[in-house]
Amino acid sequence: MSVKIYVPRDSAALAVGADEVAQAIEQQATARGIAIDLVRNSSRGLLWLEPLVEVAVGGQRLAYGPVTPEAVESLFEAGFLTGKTHPLAVGPIEAHPYLKNQERLTFVRAGITDPLSLEDYQAHEGFAGLRAALALSPADIVQQILDSGLRGRGGAGFPAGIKWKTVLQTNADQKYVVVNADEGDSGTFADRMVMEGDPFMLIEGMIIAGIAVGATRGYVYIRSEYPDAIFVMEEAVRRATTGGFLGKNILGSGKAFHIVIRKAAGSYVCGEETALLESLEGKRGIVRAKPPLPAIVGLFGKPTVINNVLTLAAAPYILSHGPKVYADFGMGRSRGTLPFQLAGNIRHGGLVEKAFGVTARQLIEDFGGGTESGRPLRAVQIGGPLGAYLPDSLLDTPMDYEALAAKGGVLGHGGLVVFDDTVDMAEQARYAMEFCAIESCGKCTPCRIGSTRGEEVIQHIQAKPAEAGAHAKLLRDLCSTMVNGSLCAMGSMTPYPVLSALDHFPEDFNLTAETHKAA
Amino acid sequence: MFASRLKRRLRAGARLIVVDPRSIDLVSSPHIKADYHLQLRPGTNVAVINALAHVIVTEGLLAQDFVDQRCDVEAFNVWREFVARPNNSPEALEVMTGVPAAKIREAARLYATGGNGAIYYGLGVTEHAQGSTMVIGIANLAMATGNIGREGVGVNPLRGQNNVQGSCDMGSFPHEYPGYRHVSDDATRTLFEKDWGLSLRKEPGLRIPNMFEAAMDGSFKGLYCQGEDIVQSDPDTQHVIAALETMECIVVQDLFLNETAKYAHVFLPGSSFLEKDGTFTNAERRISRVRKVMAPKAGLGDWEVTVALSNALGYPMHYNDPSEIMEEVARLTPTFAGVNYDKLDRLGSVQWPCNDEMPEGTPLMHIDHFVRGKGRFLITQYVPTDEKITPKFPLLLTTGRILSQYNVGAQTRRTDNVRFHEEDRLDIHPQDAEERGIHEDDWVGISSRAGDTVLRARVTERMQPGVVYTTFHFPESGANVITTDNSDWATNCPEYKVTAVQVVKVKHSSEWQENYRKFNETQLRLLKEKVVAGAVATVNGH
Amino acid sequence: MNAEHLIKMANDIGAFFEAMPNREQATKDVATHIRKFWEPRMQKSLMVYLSTHGDAGLKDIVRDALREFHPA
Amino acid sequence: MNSMTAREAQAVEAALSRFQDEQGALLPLLHAVQDTLGYIPKQATPTIASAFNLSRAEVHGVITYYHHFRQTEPAQHKLALCQAEACQARGCRSLTEKAEAALGCNLGEHTKDNRWELEPVYCLGLCASGPAMELDGKLYARVTPERLESLIRKKELS
Amino acid sequence: MDNNYPLHDIDYGTPKSVSEKTVTLEIDGFEVTVPQGTSLMRAAVVAGTQIPKLCATDSLEPFGSCRLCLVEIEGRKGFPASCTTPAEAGMVVRTQTPHLAELRRGVMELYISDHPLDCLTCAANGDCELQDMAGVVGLRDVRYGYQGLNHLKDQADTSNPYFTYDPSKCIVCNRCVRACEETQGTFALTISGRGFESRVSASESQPFMDSECVSCGACVNVCPTATLMEKTVIEAGQPDHSVLTTCAYCGVGCGFKADMKGSEVVRMTPWKDGKANEGHACIKGRFAWGYATHKDRILKPMIRKHITDPWQEVSWETAINHAASEFRRIQAESGVDSIGGITSSRCTNEESYLVQKLVRAAFRNNNVDTCARVCHSPTGYGLGQTYGTSAGTQTFKSVEKPTSS
């Protein structure tokens, strides 16, 4: 009997040499005449350990990592195929506290299965949600989503069930389900991991949404910076179609659903839902004014469910386990779990799926192990480039949309980027404006001109300490114009990192206590 | 302008059938794509309309209720029997029209069953030997499908000139008084006789082409021509010139020394629209005010000149203002009875009929019944034009206009619009061009049985093989030297749209063009050498 | 006036009306059309020409219609 | 107006035949052309516009909006360094300086001999293992200055 | 002149809603009832308040980009744009609050930080919405200075003979792009690039004359600044009065405002309330009116004996008497029917009427025809025979009627 070895092909693993490791393992095995069964699974999200090689021994999966191609020979020498120890040995992976202490509903199969194996998927509860949905009326499916309390995971946190309900109740000859996979926030990679690691789950979620609202076509809009995700999703759609899960007659139900994978072309704003729809229509990805809502006038003018990857990926679980099980996780109006992403200067970076309510400190210290540099933590940016920088003093705030907002924070897509004390917060603020200037679609004035002026004003503050006070005042006024005047989150939230940096780290802006107060 | 409104509707989802020998912009342009382009051979309009009608009748797509209620059923039955004949089927006519039968069938189904169906047309319908027949065919089709008498449907000619509708309404035709009443109608004639204080003739007069014929015959010698350039715009230029050259007194009233004025004996300066008060009536029967923004540059308004001429001829006319002319029109014309300047100022514009029944005008016609009572179907036998391709003239020429230029170009050529269209060109399909060794920008000679001229070629796939096209905005192009004296059987409207021609690569301009150049130089010299006011005028009669 | 043209014009009118099933009415329509749209000179010229050259070039329906017109 | 080379015309034609009839498929079409040629020829705009029933203006507007699309030929090697926050926190700024020094061109520019272009990229989704970069289409994470230099050297030799 | 018409029409900001249902709401304390679907911006105008705006104009669908028209609505978070927010029954809207004033000033400050400060010498001086809005919001200072990134050095495109495009004055409101799409349907304009680099582009960032532009002038018409401007206005200055008239080119019969400076036309502006054109026009009516003052115009009557003779300039009286005597002579020699007249489809109804009357009453025959002979006489015949009226059956607007019957 051959030994089963798992080497991930998630791009975070590939980027640190997973393919080379897999190749080395095959070479060693061949050279040694050992029969192995090499499975290319996905990542479990313990990214500091990638490439994380697992060996199935005695019903357990024993892990070694981070493995380099050069270390492979020593692993063979040490007898890792029978679970022998080695300096890289991690032990039984499922018992690893990083994993054990999570509440994985969405990432339940991550790293366990072969992402493109329909058999593997179904052997691990795959398509149970779809089968459940097919037995329900559209209105009942929508009700389950409503009951689960699922909110959009793209950042805005709008209840998914209400969107679905609106689309269901709008009559049209054609409706669409659109997946927002334009995961452009720095510090986030959960969408990518879903698509690369468990693509059928997303497909299943889309089909459920389609059946629920009466849509027969779906689009997945994936950023061009994610070539691996695009490849895996395209392959998964092909296989799901062949397998009868997509197409004109899903599982013999008489219902139809088709999925098209679309590649974006380098525009952060296209992560905003209406800009995304413009882009899918083949236009410049500029933001539409609302109303009308996409649920009523969406893609090609038709009613459209547009949800984030994680939102739709949660649907299969809700349908197969019931809304209550899902809703029992979380706190306040934030129900269920959120896959948090620990990034930046952190020792144990990776993906941590937890119920809402966990604190940033728990995530960063208990899971993340503090900064990677070992230096003191100075700031954490939560929620991507439009999220606020929080100082250490605010890290005990629970991760919940409302609780974080109360502290001036933004949960966004659940990404946490950690900075140690070498960070220059004025430079981070300047970068926030620069990023807005680079990515602004140019439609509304506060964002189009304001971002450029914002960068200039901060440069001025950096260059001329004597005038910092007056310019800090101007910066605040500009931020107010942008927050209240911009058409979409790009312009209206860029001030969040800027103002939070200014508020919590005035010393980096050449401000004295006095000038800070005056501004 | 209208195309912008049409395109807006198309972008909102309306479907489109284009019937045109050329691939015009409406067939395919940004956000516009015709569902069907029936790219017929020039001159086969009636065959195509009959084929469309055939499909509607034989496939049971008729709006029978509409026909029963609104139309002369007996005439309809005759028509139905006629179009249903196998020789009117798309299949039977396919070879002649060049339009695939299946396309005709699908287009007919779309028009008949696609909801509101409206027909818009231009001179591609009228300027044919069977122009009137084609208009009748269109009217039949709209009645047969019930596409008349409500919003969003109808039959709509798009007029080329600002006041085509108005000049016809005003009794400019030799057989009709204002309001389309025949001169032989005693009651109408009596009305005018009383108002004008003299007896009037009851036989029709000469139509323009008949005037030329009569001139050649020696029985027509004097002409008062207001604001039209017949030499450049009428077909068969050489024939027109020959006719004018026989005449003894041609009075031209115009802004410029146009091509006709070069054959004139009296030139009366005209005024531009900026210098006059009055009204224009557009293609939707809308009467709008023209308001003077500056005084007539020549001292007299056009209407004052006509009055003066009438007075000099011994028939006195008295008007203080153009509004009084409109009062007279209203007094004598039932469809204009309610029109006056005060109302136009108040409402902005009104669409005739405007009278006691419809005091604010009539946007939509034929709502409950046709103006003539029952709608009348007429059968439309297709009669091929005499302009057929032969070994000597193997191509068909069709002519038209371009957006930036206006007709004979007398105005637009005197603006920067020339930068958008600097010369008339001959459009030719690459295949025809290749056969003749013609490349883009080459000079090509075009000859027909009427004459020949030379233009530069534009090789374009907008044309279908076998068909060439040009515009007629520049006098030196001589496009109408080529066109023939063929005309519509009912009205003598010239057949500009079909002329059999040959096209060859040449190096020199045509003999006609050489003659034109010399004649034109002479005329411009004669203008330059004019004896100015103050000198004694000594022009005596014969 | 040019008789050839007039004959062609008359025949073109005839060609439209001759398709009508009611021959009597159609003949009348041809005559009416000529009367309503042709200036007397044209009518006369045609009639004079026909009376001297014969009506061989005419369509039957036109010939029948013109019976109503008396040569000058 | 210059016309496309045979190679360009063929690439555009092939892409059109795949996407012309798909609703709203201008982006996939442009991707297909760029994937084949490395860029979207300027002269292709009228062809693409007419095939999609769009104006040239619209196609131009779309191409110039998206930073991914380019109308000039790319350099032989493309190095894209992530400049976003997570990589900033892990030293991408100094890594970028290293790259600029090693290649002799600034971020956002290409070398004089057009062998290299150095582009910023804003997040490759490798935020837990920065600094990250993409070199000729392949992703690299936890990139040290030494590793970057050795990768550049390897490409230079190839 | 008693013909005068206001130089500037009221701009309601967004198109009229055609709904038959109405909603009643409160704007700045005044109750107003408008058709359902009406924007708050339009409802405010109806209620008597102009909300500041730059990207909105009532000939175009709302776009929501300039962010000057933000308002406060009771019970709603944030500051929705009044152009894109439909009026709803019971809404309580405030268009002027200290916070809104501050916001609008902030936006204007950004606009002006990338705009030339040459108002006094600018061709749009006095007819510039940007200038107006700077006044309305009370902008007093641009604290960013003028040293930052800007477009002030962008070169003007003067390739089109009738108007210029000066990108240095462009505020990227997209009105021109939208007019080219929505009003004209040519789609010749776009925005190239994005963000701060967004620029109005004719086709592929080309000179207008090399682009797909057909010079209809719709873009010029809606431009709120001097970016797209008629060359005649640049040369002559702003008009001082306006007269309504009708275009003398094609059969559409567009209503126009002749914008005048004394007795000189400086611009022809399509009339918003002209029912045939609803504020739109084409290159001919909009721009090609210079022929009226062209040097080729002949302004004195002339006569000659033979066409080979030079012309003699004479008085009106001489010319007319000469013509009359010639006509009478010909008629005496060759019969009453030997003369005739041709009316023009270019002339007014009144003029055409008089010419046919002249022929019938003074010439004493019916030899009158019109150039419509060679274009639409078959329409007259065909529709007369079948329907009984020699004219089109619909209004132009009818084409906009939805397909279902």
mmCIF file of C-alpha atoms in Angstrom, chain E residues 209-341:
data_model
loop_
_atom_site.group_PDB
_atom_site.id
_atom_site.type_symbol
_atom_site.label_atom_id
_atom_site.label_comp_id
_atom_site.label_asym_id
_atom_site.label_seq_id
_atom_site.Cartn_x
_atom_site.Cartn_y
_atom_site.Cartn_z
ATOM 1 C CA MET E 209 -11.654 66.340 -35.918
ATOM 2 C CA ASP E 210 -9.947 62.953 -36.083
ATOM 3 C CA SER E 211 -12.439 61.366 -33.736
ATOM 4 C CA GLU E 212 -15.881 59.896 -34.200
ATOM 5 C CA CYS E 213 -17.402 63.260 -33.266
ATOM 6 C CA VAL E 214 -20.082 64.456 -35.679
ATOM 7 C CA SER E 215 -20.061 67.997 -34.331
ATOM 8 C CA CYS E 216 -23.650 68.069 -33.195
ATOM 9 C CA GLY E 217 -22.688 70.391 -30.366
ATOM 10 C CA ALA E 218 -24.569 68.494 -27.663
ATOM 11 C CA CYS E 219 -21.402 68.336 -25.577
ATOM 12 C CA VAL E 220 -20.775 72.043 -25.965
ATOM 13 C CA ASN E 221 -24.337 72.712 -24.985
ATOM 14 C CA VAL E 222 -24.099 70.963 -21.645
ATOM 15 C CA CYS E 223 -20.564 71.935 -20.676
ATOM 16 C CA PRO E 224 -20.793 73.938 -17.444
ATOM 17 C CA THR E 225 -17.436 75.642 -17.938
ATOM 18 C CA ALA E 226 -15.375 77.045 -20.795
ATOM 19 C CA THR E 227 -13.968 73.615 -21.578
ATOM 20 C CA LEU E 228 -16.149 73.026 -24.613
ATOM 21 C CA MET E 229 -17.037 76.342 -26.097
ATOM 22 C CA GLU E 230 -18.242 77.773 -29.381
ATOM 23 C CA LYS E 231 -15.503 79.639 -31.185
ATOM 24 C CA THR E 232 -17.989 82.341 -32.089
ATOM 25 C CA VAL E 233 -18.594 83.057 -28.414
ATOM 26 C CA ILE E 234 -14.881 82.984 -27.673
ATOM 27 C CA GLU E 235 -14.431 85.589 -30.381
ATOM 28 C CA ALA E 236 -17.486 87.741 -29.834
ATOM 29 C CA GLY E 237 -18.179 87.386 -26.132
ATOM 30 C CA GLN E 238 -21.379 86.439 -24.377
ATOM 31 C CA PRO E 239 -24.691 87.136 -26.090
ATOM 32 C CA ASP E 240 -26.936 89.882 -24.730
ATOM 33 C CA HIS E 241 -30.301 88.633 -25.855
ATOM 34 C CA SER E 242 -31.942 85.711 -27.498
ATOM 35 C CA VAL E 243 -34.701 85.178 -30.074
ATOM 36 C CA LEU E 244 -36.598 81.967 -30.644
ATOM 37 C CA THR E 245 -36.728 80.717 -34.181
ATOM 38 C CA THR E 246 -36.778 77.559 -36.266
ATOM 39 C CA CYS E 247 -33.856 76.022 -38.116
ATOM 40 C CA ALA E 248 -33.960 76.472 -41.866
ATOM 41 C CA TYR E 249 -32.136 73.303 -42.812
ATOM 42 C CA CYS E 250 -33.918 69.953 -42.808
ATOM 43 C CA GLY E 251 -37.467 68.795 -42.251
ATOM 44 C CA VAL E 252 -37.028 68.197 -38.545
ATOM 45 C CA GLY E 253 -37.610 71.867 -37.898
ATOM 46 C CA CYS E 254 -35.567 72.213 -34.734
ATOM 47 C CA GLY E 255 -36.441 75.042 -32.433
ATOM 48 C CA PHE E 256 -33.465 77.296 -31.827
ATOM 49 C CA LYS E 257 -32.541 80.222 -29.715
ATOM 50 C CA ALA E 258 -30.593 82.688 -31.786
ATOM 51 C CA ASP E 259 -28.268 84.086 -29.157
ATOM 52 C CA MET E 260 -27.533 87.633 -30.223
ATOM 53 C CA LYS E 261 -25.162 90.411 -29.473
ATOM 54 C CA GLY E 262 -26.870 93.458 -30.857
ATOM 55 C CA SER E 263 -27.845 92.436 -34.356
ATOM 56 C CA GLU E 264 -25.136 89.776 -34.664
ATOM 57 C CA VAL E 265 -25.781 86.130 -34.050
ATOM 58 C CA VAL E 266 -23.110 84.743 -31.759
ATOM 59 C CA ARG E 267 -24.541 81.301 -31.247
ATOM 60 C CA MET E 268 -27.466 79.120 -32.222
ATOM 61 C CA THR E 269 -28.619 77.117 -29.236
ATOM 62 C CA PRO E 270 -31.130 74.302 -29.657
ATOM 63 C CA TRP E 271 -34.294 75.203 -27.799
ATOM 64 C CA LYS E 272 -35.017 72.967 -24.845
ATOM 65 C CA ASP E 273 -38.761 73.296 -25.252
ATOM 66 C CA GLY E 274 -38.714 72.892 -29.029
ATOM 67 C CA LYS E 275 -41.009 69.934 -29.466
ATOM 68 C CA ALA E 276 -39.297 68.609 -32.565
ATOM 69 C CA ASN E 277 -35.824 68.566 -31.086
ATOM 70 C CA GLU E 278 -36.137 68.948 -27.307
ATOM 71 C CA GLY E 279 -32.885 70.819 -26.953
ATOM 72 C CA HIS E 280 -30.818 68.858 -29.427
ATOM 73 C CA ALA E 281 -29.567 69.723 -32.913
ATOM 74 C CA CYS E 282 -27.077 68.715 -35.571
ATOM 75 C CA ILE E 283 -23.963 70.278 -37.002
ATOM 76 C CA LYS E 284 -25.900 72.216 -39.606
ATOM 77 C CA GLY E 285 -28.417 74.072 -37.517
ATOM 78 C CA ARG E 286 -26.133 74.389 -34.538
ATOM 79 C CA PHE E 287 -23.059 75.678 -36.316
ATOM 80 C CA ALA E 288 -23.446 76.109 -40.061
ATOM 81 C CA TRP E 289 -25.249 79.441 -40.074
ATOM 82 C CA GLY E 290 -22.286 81.572 -41.103
ATOM 83 C CA TYR E 291 -23.471 81.518 -44.713
ATOM 84 C CA ALA E 292 -26.014 84.173 -43.752
ATOM 85 C CA THR E 293 -23.268 86.750 -43.565
ATOM 86 C CA HIS E 294 -20.978 85.212 -46.175
ATOM 87 C CA LYS E 295 -19.258 87.596 -48.568
ATOM 88 C CA ASP E 296 -20.805 85.750 -51.507
ATOM 89 C CA ARG E 297 -24.251 87.055 -50.574
ATOM 90 C CA ILE E 298 -25.644 89.278 -53.276
ATOM 91 C CA LEU E 299 -27.468 92.177 -51.713
ATOM 92 C CA LYS E 300 -28.468 94.271 -54.694
ATOM 93 C CA PRO E 301 -30.902 93.322 -57.464
ATOM 94 C CA MET E 302 -29.291 92.715 -60.845
ATOM 95 C CA ILE E 303 -30.494 92.373 -64.387
ATOM 96 C CA ARG E 304 -29.025 91.515 -67.760
ATOM 97 C CA LYS E 305 -30.319 90.931 -71.253
ATOM 98 C CA HIS E 306 -28.400 87.795 -72.119
ATOM 99 C CA ILE E 307 -26.686 85.365 -69.912
ATOM 100 C CA THR E 308 -23.486 86.220 -71.701
ATOM 101 C CA ASP E 309 -23.763 89.828 -70.555
ATOM 102 C CA PRO E 310 -22.309 91.280 -67.374
ATOM 103 C CA TRP E 311 -24.820 91.932 -64.642
ATOM 104 C CA GLN E 312 -26.164 95.399 -63.958
ATOM 105 C CA GLU E 313 -26.873 96.319 -60.398
ATOM 106 C CA VAL E 314 -30.217 98.148 -60.256
ATOM 107 C CA SER E 315 -32.786 99.335 -57.757
ATOM 108 C CA TRP E 316 -35.453 97.025 -56.492
ATOM 109 C CA GLU E 317 -38.013 98.971 -58.438
ATOM 110 C CA THR E 318 -36.104 98.714 -61.697
ATOM 111 C CA ALA E 319 -35.492 95.027 -61.253
ATOM 112 C CA ILE E 320 -39.063 94.212 -60.414
ATOM 113 C CA ASN E 321 -40.503 96.359 -63.134
ATOM 114 C CA HIS E 322 -38.118 94.798 -65.574
ATOM 115 C CA ALA E 323 -39.134 91.292 -64.574
ATOM 116 C CA ALA E 324 -42.806 92.193 -64.718
ATOM 117 C CA SER E 325 -42.545 93.754 -68.097
ATOM 118 C CA GLU E 326 -40.607 90.799 -69.449
ATOM 119 C CA PHE E 327 -43.228 88.368 -68.157
ATOM 120 C CA ARG E 328 -46.010 90.425 -69.651
ATOM 121 C CA ARG E 329 -44.162 90.639 -72.942
ATOM 122 C CA ILE E 330 -43.629 86.864 -73.060
ATOM 123 C CA GLN E 331 -47.240 86.199 -72.213
ATOM 124 C CA ALA E 332 -48.328 88.614 -74.918
ATOM 125 C CA GLU E 333 -46.131 86.885 -77.451
ATOM 126 C CA SER E 334 -46.417 83.240 -76.402
ATOM 127 C CA GLY E 335 -49.585 82.963 -74.420
ATOM 128 C CA VAL E 336 -50.663 83.148 -70.814
ATOM 129 C CA ASP E 337 -49.269 79.698 -70.097
ATOM 130 C CA SER E 338 -45.754 80.477 -71.223
ATOM 131 C CA ILE E 339 -44.507 81.526 -67.814
ATOM 132 C CA GLY E 340 -44.497 79.934 -64.404
ATOM 133 C CA GLY E 341 -43.017 79.964 -60.954
#
